[in-house]
Amino acid sequence: MSTQPLYPAYLPTRPDGFQPTTAVPYFEADEPGCRAKRSNKLSVFKTTRDAKVENITPRVGSEVRGVQLSRLDEAGLDEVALLAAERGVLVFRDQDFADVGFDKQKQIVSHYGPLHKVFIRRWVTPREPGPSSMLSTQMRKRKCLAMPRYLTEADHQLIRSGNLRSLLGPRTTYDLWHVDQTFTPNVPSTTFFWVLEQPASGGGDTAFTSLTAAYAALSPAFRRTLHGLRLFHTSASVGEVARVGTERALREAVSTTHPLVIRHPVTGEPSLFVNPTIARRVEGFLPEESDALLGFLHNHIRSMDFSCRVRWEKGSVVVWDQRSVAHSAVPDFKEGERRHMVRIIPYGSKPKPAFPEEHEKARGEEEA
């Protein structure tokens, strides 16, 4: 493996210890996918001559070729949101997205909502730009000052295969299913994730699971028991607790509650809104009751019946809707090989209960 990353301008240094989480106040969000549904225009995926969309599995995921994300107009970006809402995960191949520049990347993703921000200590200033990396050259000239606060540092940090294992300690498996940043009133929506370098000998895939299909797979009687429930979401996630301890992580956490079953703002379909790393308590339940129910649901969403696994290639960009899909890294690649990724998260609507009458009835009974 080369000692120099191809995109050094994207390498931050991770702060030691706990970093304060930015609270995101509630706001009224636009839904680009809804605009696409109302539009009379033909879909860009049907009118582009070389466009090809193939399902990865019947229930979740599609692979897209022949459509360049960087060249879409606003209507085309709306169509991406609609298709991502319908299919959960879109894997765009042969993209130039990694080299269009950070400002352009940020502009495209901000079409879907305000961008998630994180605190970082400083950025590594690259000594040499990577080969054929226009972005590295641009950011080197700017001394990397344009980049902070928009990307999640764990994703575009230089990641080696041992990091996740070291963080979580000895385990039989290191899949860590989750939805990003659900501890605020508004939650992530149409998220962009792309590859800069993948491990030379393979591995480092990302797995996705449909929370919509997971809900549909439950029996009608069991679904009804979930409709009135709410989950407590906190930024004191599994990772933060492992880094700084439970007491401090909880003391400095940003937290909120969301319905356990939500209705997707674009498709209108009900979906489980469970998040094993962030939403770890059912409101109103005793600890043993909460653990039993969430343990079942967390195991349920891992089923291969409604999941897919994305193999990264040069030029791949994944766009997925976080209101209906959970994901997990697969840290199976060889020690010492580089997996370098970038993710930008926009915020969308506040989750709403899929069955408001049942939800309000349950809340009224809880308060009585």
Coordinates of C-alpha atoms in Angstrom, one line a residue:
M1 CA 0.0 0.0 0.0
S2 CA 1.2 3.5 -0.8
T3 CA 2.1 5.5 2.3
Q4 CA 0.5 8.6 0.8
P5 CA -3.3 8.8 0.4
L6 CA -4.7 9.8 -2.9
Y7 CA -6.8 12.5 -1.3
P8 CA -4.8 13.9 1.6
A9 CA -7.0 17.1 1.8
Y10 CA -9.8 14.9 3.1
L11 CA -7.8 13.6 6.1
P12 CA -8.7 15.3 9.4
T13 CA -7.2 14.4 12.8
R14 CA -9.8 13.0 15.2
P15 CA -10.0 14.9 18.5
D16 CA -9.3 12.9 21.7
G17 CA -12.1 12.2 24.0
F18 CA -15.7 13.5 23.9
Q19 CA -16.6 16.3 21.6
P20 CA -19.8 18.4 22.2
T21 CA -22.6 17.4 19.8
T22 CA -24.2 20.2 17.9
A23 CA -27.9 20.5 18.7
V24 CA -30.1 21.1 15.6
P25 CA -33.3 22.9 16.4
Y26 CA -36.5 21.9 14.7
F27 CA -37.2 23.5 11.3
E28 CA -39.8 23.0 8.6
A29 CA -38.1 20.9 5.9
D30 CA -38.7 20.7 2.2
E31 CA -38.8 17.3 0.7
P32 CA -37.2 17.2 -2.8
G33 CA -38.7 13.8 -3.4
C34 CA -42.2 15.2 -2.9
R35 CA -41.5 17.8 -5.5
A36 CA -40.4 15.1 -8.0
K37 CA -43.7 13.2 -7.3
R38 CA -45.7 16.3 -8.1
S39 CA -43.7 17.1 -11.2
N40 CA -45.1 16.4 -14.7
K41 CA -41.6 16.0 -16.1
L42 CA -40.4 12.6 -17.2
S43 CA -37.8 11.1 -14.8
V44 CA -34.1 11.7 -15.7
F45 CA -33.6 8.0 -15.2
K46 CA -35.9 7.3 -18.1
T47 CA -35.0 10.2 -20.4
T48 CA -31.2 10.0 -20.2
R49 CA -30.1 7.9 -23.1
D50 CA -27.5 5.7 -21.3
A51 CA -29.3 5.5 -18.0
K52 CA -29.7 2.0 -16.6
V53 CA -31.2 1.2 -13.2
E54 CA -31.1 -2.4 -11.9
N55 CA -32.3 -3.7 -8.6
I56 CA -29.7 -5.1 -6.3
T57 CA -32.5 -7.0 -4.5
P58 CA -36.2 -6.9 -4.9
R59 CA -36.8 -5.2 -1.6
V60 CA -33.9 -2.7 -1.2
G61 CA -31.2 -1.2 -3.4
S62 CA -30.7 -0.2 -7.0
E63 CA -27.5 0.2 -9.1
V64 CA -27.5 3.2 -11.4
R65 CA -25.2 3.7 -14.5
G66 CA -25.2 6.4 -17.1
V67 CA -26.3 9.3 -14.9
Q68 CA -23.7 11.7 -13.6
L69 CA -24.8 13.2 -10.2
S70 CA -22.5 16.2 -10.7
R71 CA -24.3 17.3 -13.9
L72 CA -27.9 17.0 -12.7
D73 CA -30.1 20.1 -12.5
E74 CA -32.4 20.7 -9.5
A75 CA -35.2 18.7 -11.0
G76 CA -32.8 15.8 -11.6
L77 CA -31.6 16.0 -8.0
D78 CA -35.3 15.9 -6.9
E79 CA -35.6 12.7 -8.9
V80 CA -32.6 11.2 -7.1
A81 CA -34.4 11.9 -3.7
L82 CA -37.6 10.2 -5.0
L83 CA -35.8 7.1 -6.3
A84 CA -33.8 6.9 -3.1
A85 CA -37.0 7.1 -1.0
E86 CA -38.6 4.3 -3.1
R87 CA -35.6 2.0 -3.3
G88 CA -33.8 2.9 -0.1
V89 CA -30.3 2.8 -1.5
L90 CA -28.9 3.9 -4.9
V91 CA -25.4 2.9 -6.0
F92 CA -24.2 5.3 -8.7
R93 CA -21.2 3.9 -10.6
D94 CA -18.6 5.6 -12.8
Q95 CA -19.0 9.0 -11.1
D96 CA -16.7 12.0 -11.3
F97 CA -18.1 13.2 -7.9
A98 CA -14.9 12.6 -6.0
D99 CA -13.0 15.2 -8.1
V100 CA -15.5 18.0 -8.6
G101 CA -14.3 19.9 -5.6
F102 CA -15.6 20.2 -2.1
D103 CA -17.7 23.3 -2.7
K104 CA -19.5 21.6 -5.6
Q105 CA -20.0 18.5 -3.5
K106 CA -21.4 20.5 -0.6
Q107 CA -23.7 22.5 -3.0
I108 CA -25.2 19.3 -4.5
V109 CA -25.9 17.7 -1.1
S110 CA -27.3 20.9 0.4
H111 CA -30.1 20.7 -2.2
Y112 CA -31.6 18.1 0.2
G113 CA -31.4 20.2 3.4
P114 CA -29.1 21.8 5.9
L115 CA -25.8 19.9 6.3
H116 CA -24.8 18.0 9.4
K117 CA -21.8 19.7 11.2
V118 CA -19.2 18.2 13.5
F119 CA -16.5 19.7 15.6
I120 CA -12.9 18.7 14.7
R121 CA -9.6 19.8 16.1
R122 CA -7.7 20.6 13.0
W123 CA -7.0 19.3 9.5
V124 CA -3.9 17.6 8.1
T125 CA -2.3 19.9 5.5
P126 CA -1.2 17.6 2.7
R127 CA 2.4 17.8 1.6
E128 CA 1.7 16.5 -1.8
P129 CA -1.5 16.3 -3.8
G130 CA -2.7 12.9 -4.7
P131 CA -2.3 11.7 -8.3
S132 CA -5.0 13.1 -10.6
S133 CA -6.7 14.7 -7.6
M134 CA -8.0 18.2 -8.6
L135 CA -9.5 18.5 -5.2
S136 CA -6.3 17.9 -3.3
T137 CA -4.6 20.7 -5.3
Q138 CA -7.5 23.1 -4.7
M139 CA -7.7 22.4 -1.0
R140 CA -3.9 22.6 -0.6
K141 CA -4.0 26.1 -2.0
R142 CA -6.7 27.0 0.5
K143 CA -4.8 25.3 3.4
C144 CA -7.9 23.1 3.9
L145 CA -9.8 25.9 5.6
A146 CA -13.0 25.5 3.5
M147 CA -13.6 21.9 4.7
P148 CA -14.2 21.8 8.5
R149 CA -17.6 21.1 10.1
Y150 CA -19.4 19.5 7.2
L151 CA -18.2 15.9 7.0
T152 CA -18.3 13.3 9.7
E153 CA -14.7 12.7 10.7
A154 CA -15.0 9.0 11.3
D155 CA -15.8 8.5 7.6
H156 CA -13.2 10.5 5.8
Q157 CA -10.5 9.9 8.3
L158 CA -7.8 7.5 7.3
I159 CA -9.5 4.3 8.5
R160 CA -7.6 1.1 9.1
S161 CA -9.3 -2.2 9.7
G162 CA -8.4 -2.4 13.4
N163 CA -10.0 0.9 14.5
L164 CA -13.6 -0.4 14.9
R165 CA -12.4 -3.6 16.6
S166 CA -10.2 -1.6 19.0
L167 CA -13.1 0.8 19.8
L168 CA -15.7 -1.9 20.5
G169 CA -13.3 -4.5 22.1
P170 CA -13.5 -8.3 21.6
R171 CA -16.7 -9.4 19.9
T172 CA -17.9 -12.2 17.8
T173 CA -19.1 -9.8 15.1
Y174 CA -18.5 -6.2 14.3
D175 CA -21.6 -5.3 12.3
L176 CA -23.0 -2.1 13.9
W177 CA -26.4 -1.3 12.4
H178 CA -27.5 2.2 12.8
V179 CA -29.1 5.4 11.4
D180 CA -26.9 8.5 11.6
Q181 CA -27.6 11.4 14.0
T182 CA -31.2 10.6 15.0
F183 CA -31.0 12.4 18.4
T184 CA -32.3 15.7 17.0
P185 CA -35.9 16.7 16.1
N186 CA -35.1 16.7 12.3
V187 CA -33.2 13.7 11.1
P188 CA -30.8 12.9 8.2
S189 CA -32.4 12.3 4.8
T190 CA -30.8 11.8 1.4
T191 CA -27.2 11.1 2.3
F192 CA -24.2 10.9 0.0
F193 CA -21.3 8.5 0.7
W194 CA -18.5 8.0 -1.8
V195 CA -15.2 6.2 -2.0
L196 CA -11.7 7.8 -2.5
E197 CA -9.7 4.6 -1.9
Q198 CA -10.8 1.0 -1.3
P199 CA -8.7 -1.8 0.2
A200 CA -6.4 -3.3 -2.5
S201 CA -7.3 -6.9 -1.6
G202 CA -11.1 -6.3 -1.3
G203 CA -13.5 -6.0 1.5
G204 CA -14.7 -2.9 3.3
D205 CA -18.2 -3.1 1.9
T206 CA -21.2 -1.3 3.4
A207 CA -24.4 -3.2 4.3
F208 CA -27.8 -1.7 4.2
T209 CA -31.2 -3.0 5.5
S210 CA -34.7 -1.8 4.7
L211 CA -36.6 -0.7 7.8
T212 CA -39.7 -0.5 5.6
A213 CA -39.5 -4.1 4.6
A214 CA -38.6 -5.1 8.2
Y215 CA -41.8 -3.5 9.4
A216 CA -43.9 -5.2 6.6
A217 CA -42.4 -8.6 7.6
L218 CA -44.0 -8.4 11.1
S219 CA -47.4 -9.9 11.8
P220 CA -50.3 -7.4 11.8
A221 CA -50.9 -8.1 15.5
F222 CA -47.3 -7.4 16.4
R223 CA -47.2 -4.3 14.3
R224 CA -50.2 -2.9 16.3
T225 CA -48.3 -3.2 19.6
L226 CA -45.6 -0.9 18.2
H227 CA -47.7 1.9 16.7
G228 CA -48.0 3.9 19.9
L229 CA -44.4 3.6 21.1
R230 CA -41.6 6.1 21.2
L231 CA -37.9 5.6 21.4
F232 CA -35.4 7.7 23.3
H233 CA -32.5 8.8 21.0
T234 CA -29.2 10.1 22.4
S235 CA -25.9 11.2 21.1
A236 CA -24.3 9.2 23.9
S237 CA -24.0 6.4 21.4
V238 CA -22.2 3.1 21.7
G239 CA -19.0 4.6 20.3
E240 CA -19.0 7.7 22.6
V241 CA -19.7 5.6 25.7
A242 CA -16.8 3.4 24.7
R243 CA -14.5 6.4 24.4
V244 CA -15.4 8.5 27.4
G245 CA -17.6 6.4 29.7
T246 CA -21.4 6.3 30.3
E247 CA -21.6 9.1 32.9
R248 CA -19.9 11.8 30.9
A249 CA -21.4 10.8 27.5
L250 CA -24.9 11.0 29.0
R251 CA -24.2 14.3 30.8
E252 CA -23.2 16.1 27.7
A253 CA -25.6 14.4 25.3
V254 CA -28.1 15.8 22.9
S255 CA -31.3 13.7 23.1
T256 CA -34.9 13.5 21.8
T257 CA -37.7 11.0 21.2
H258 CA -39.2 9.8 18.0
P259 CA -42.0 7.4 17.1
L260 CA -41.0 3.8 16.8
V261 CA -43.0 3.4 13.6
I262 CA -42.9 6.4 11.3
R263 CA -44.5 7.3 7.9
H264 CA -42.0 8.2 5.2
P265 CA -42.6 11.8 4.1
V266 CA -42.2 10.9 0.4
T267 CA -43.5 7.4 -0.1
G268 CA -46.1 7.4 2.7
E269 CA -45.0 3.9 3.7
P270 CA -44.7 2.9 7.4
S271 CA -41.2 2.0 8.6
L272 CA -39.5 0.9 11.8
F273 CA -37.4 3.8 13.1
V274 CA -35.1 1.7 15.3
N275 CA -31.5 2.6 15.7
P276 CA -29.4 0.1 17.8
T277 CA -26.5 2.5 18.6
I278 CA -28.5 5.6 19.4
A279 CA -32.1 4.7 20.3
R280 CA -31.8 2.3 23.1
R281 CA -34.9 2.8 25.3
V282 CA -38.6 2.5 24.8
E283 CA -40.3 5.4 26.5
G284 CA -42.5 4.3 29.4
F285 CA -41.1 0.7 29.5
L286 CA -39.2 -0.8 32.4
P287 CA -35.6 -1.6 31.5
E288 CA -36.2 -5.3 31.1
E289 CA -39.2 -4.8 28.9
S290 CA -37.4 -2.2 26.7
D291 CA -34.4 -4.5 26.3
A292 CA -36.5 -7.5 25.3
L293 CA -38.5 -5.6 22.7
L294 CA -35.5 -3.7 21.2
G295 CA -33.4 -6.9 21.3
F296 CA -35.9 -8.6 19.1
L297 CA -36.2 -5.6 16.7
H298 CA -32.5 -5.1 16.4
N299 CA -32.0 -8.8 15.5
H300 CA -35.0 -8.6 13.2
I301 CA -33.6 -5.8 11.0
R302 CA -30.4 -7.7 10.4
S303 CA -32.1 -10.3 8.3
M304 CA -30.8 -11.0 4.9
D305 CA -34.4 -11.0 3.7
F306 CA -34.4 -7.2 3.4
S307 CA -30.8 -6.2 3.2
C308 CA -28.1 -5.7 0.6
R309 CA -24.3 -5.3 0.5
V310 CA -22.6 -2.7 -1.6
R311 CA -19.2 -3.5 -3.0
W312 CA -17.2 -0.3 -3.5
E313 CA -15.4 0.5 -6.8
K314 CA -13.5 3.5 -8.0
G315 CA -16.1 6.2 -8.9
S316 CA -18.9 4.8 -6.7
V317 CA -21.3 7.1 -4.9
V318 CA -24.0 5.7 -2.7
V319 CA -27.1 7.8 -2.0
W320 CA -29.5 6.5 0.6
D321 CA -32.6 7.6 2.5
Q322 CA -31.9 7.4 6.2
R323 CA -35.6 7.5 7.1
S324 CA -36.1 4.0 5.8
V325 CA -32.7 2.3 5.7
A326 CA -30.1 1.4 8.4
H327 CA -26.5 0.6 7.5
S328 CA -23.4 -1.0 8.9
A329 CA -19.7 -0.9 7.9
V330 CA -18.0 -4.3 7.2
P331 CA -14.5 -4.0 8.7
D332 CA -13.2 -7.2 7.1
F333 CA -10.3 -5.9 5.1
K334 CA -6.7 -6.6 5.7
E335 CA -4.8 -4.8 8.4
G336 CA -2.7 -2.0 6.9
E337 CA -4.9 -1.5 3.8
R338 CA -6.6 1.9 3.3
R339 CA -10.3 2.4 3.1
H340 CA -11.0 6.1 2.6
M341 CA -14.5 7.3 2.4
V342 CA -16.4 10.6 2.5
R343 CA -20.0 11.2 3.7
I344 CA -22.1 14.3 3.7
I345 CA -25.4 14.3 5.6
P346 CA -28.4 16.7 5.0
Y347 CA -31.2 17.0 7.5
G348 CA -34.8 16.4 6.4
S349 CA -38.2 16.3 8.1
K350 CA -39.0 15.5 11.7
P351 CA -40.3 11.9 11.8
K352 CA -44.0 11.6 12.2
P353 CA -45.9 8.6 13.5
A354 CA -47.3 6.3 10.9
F355 CA -50.5 5.9 12.8
P356 CA -51.2 9.2 14.6
E357 CA -54.5 8.2 16.2
E358 CA -53.0 5.1 17.9
H359 CA -49.9 7.1 18.8
E360 CA -51.8 9.9 20.5
K361 CA -54.1 7.4 22.3
A362 CA -51.0 5.6 23.7
R363 CA -49.4 8.9 24.8
G364 CA -52.7 9.9 26.5
E365 CA -52.9 6.6 28.4
E366 CA -49.2 7.0 29.4
E367 CA -49.8 10.5 30.8
A368 CA -53.1 9.5 32.6

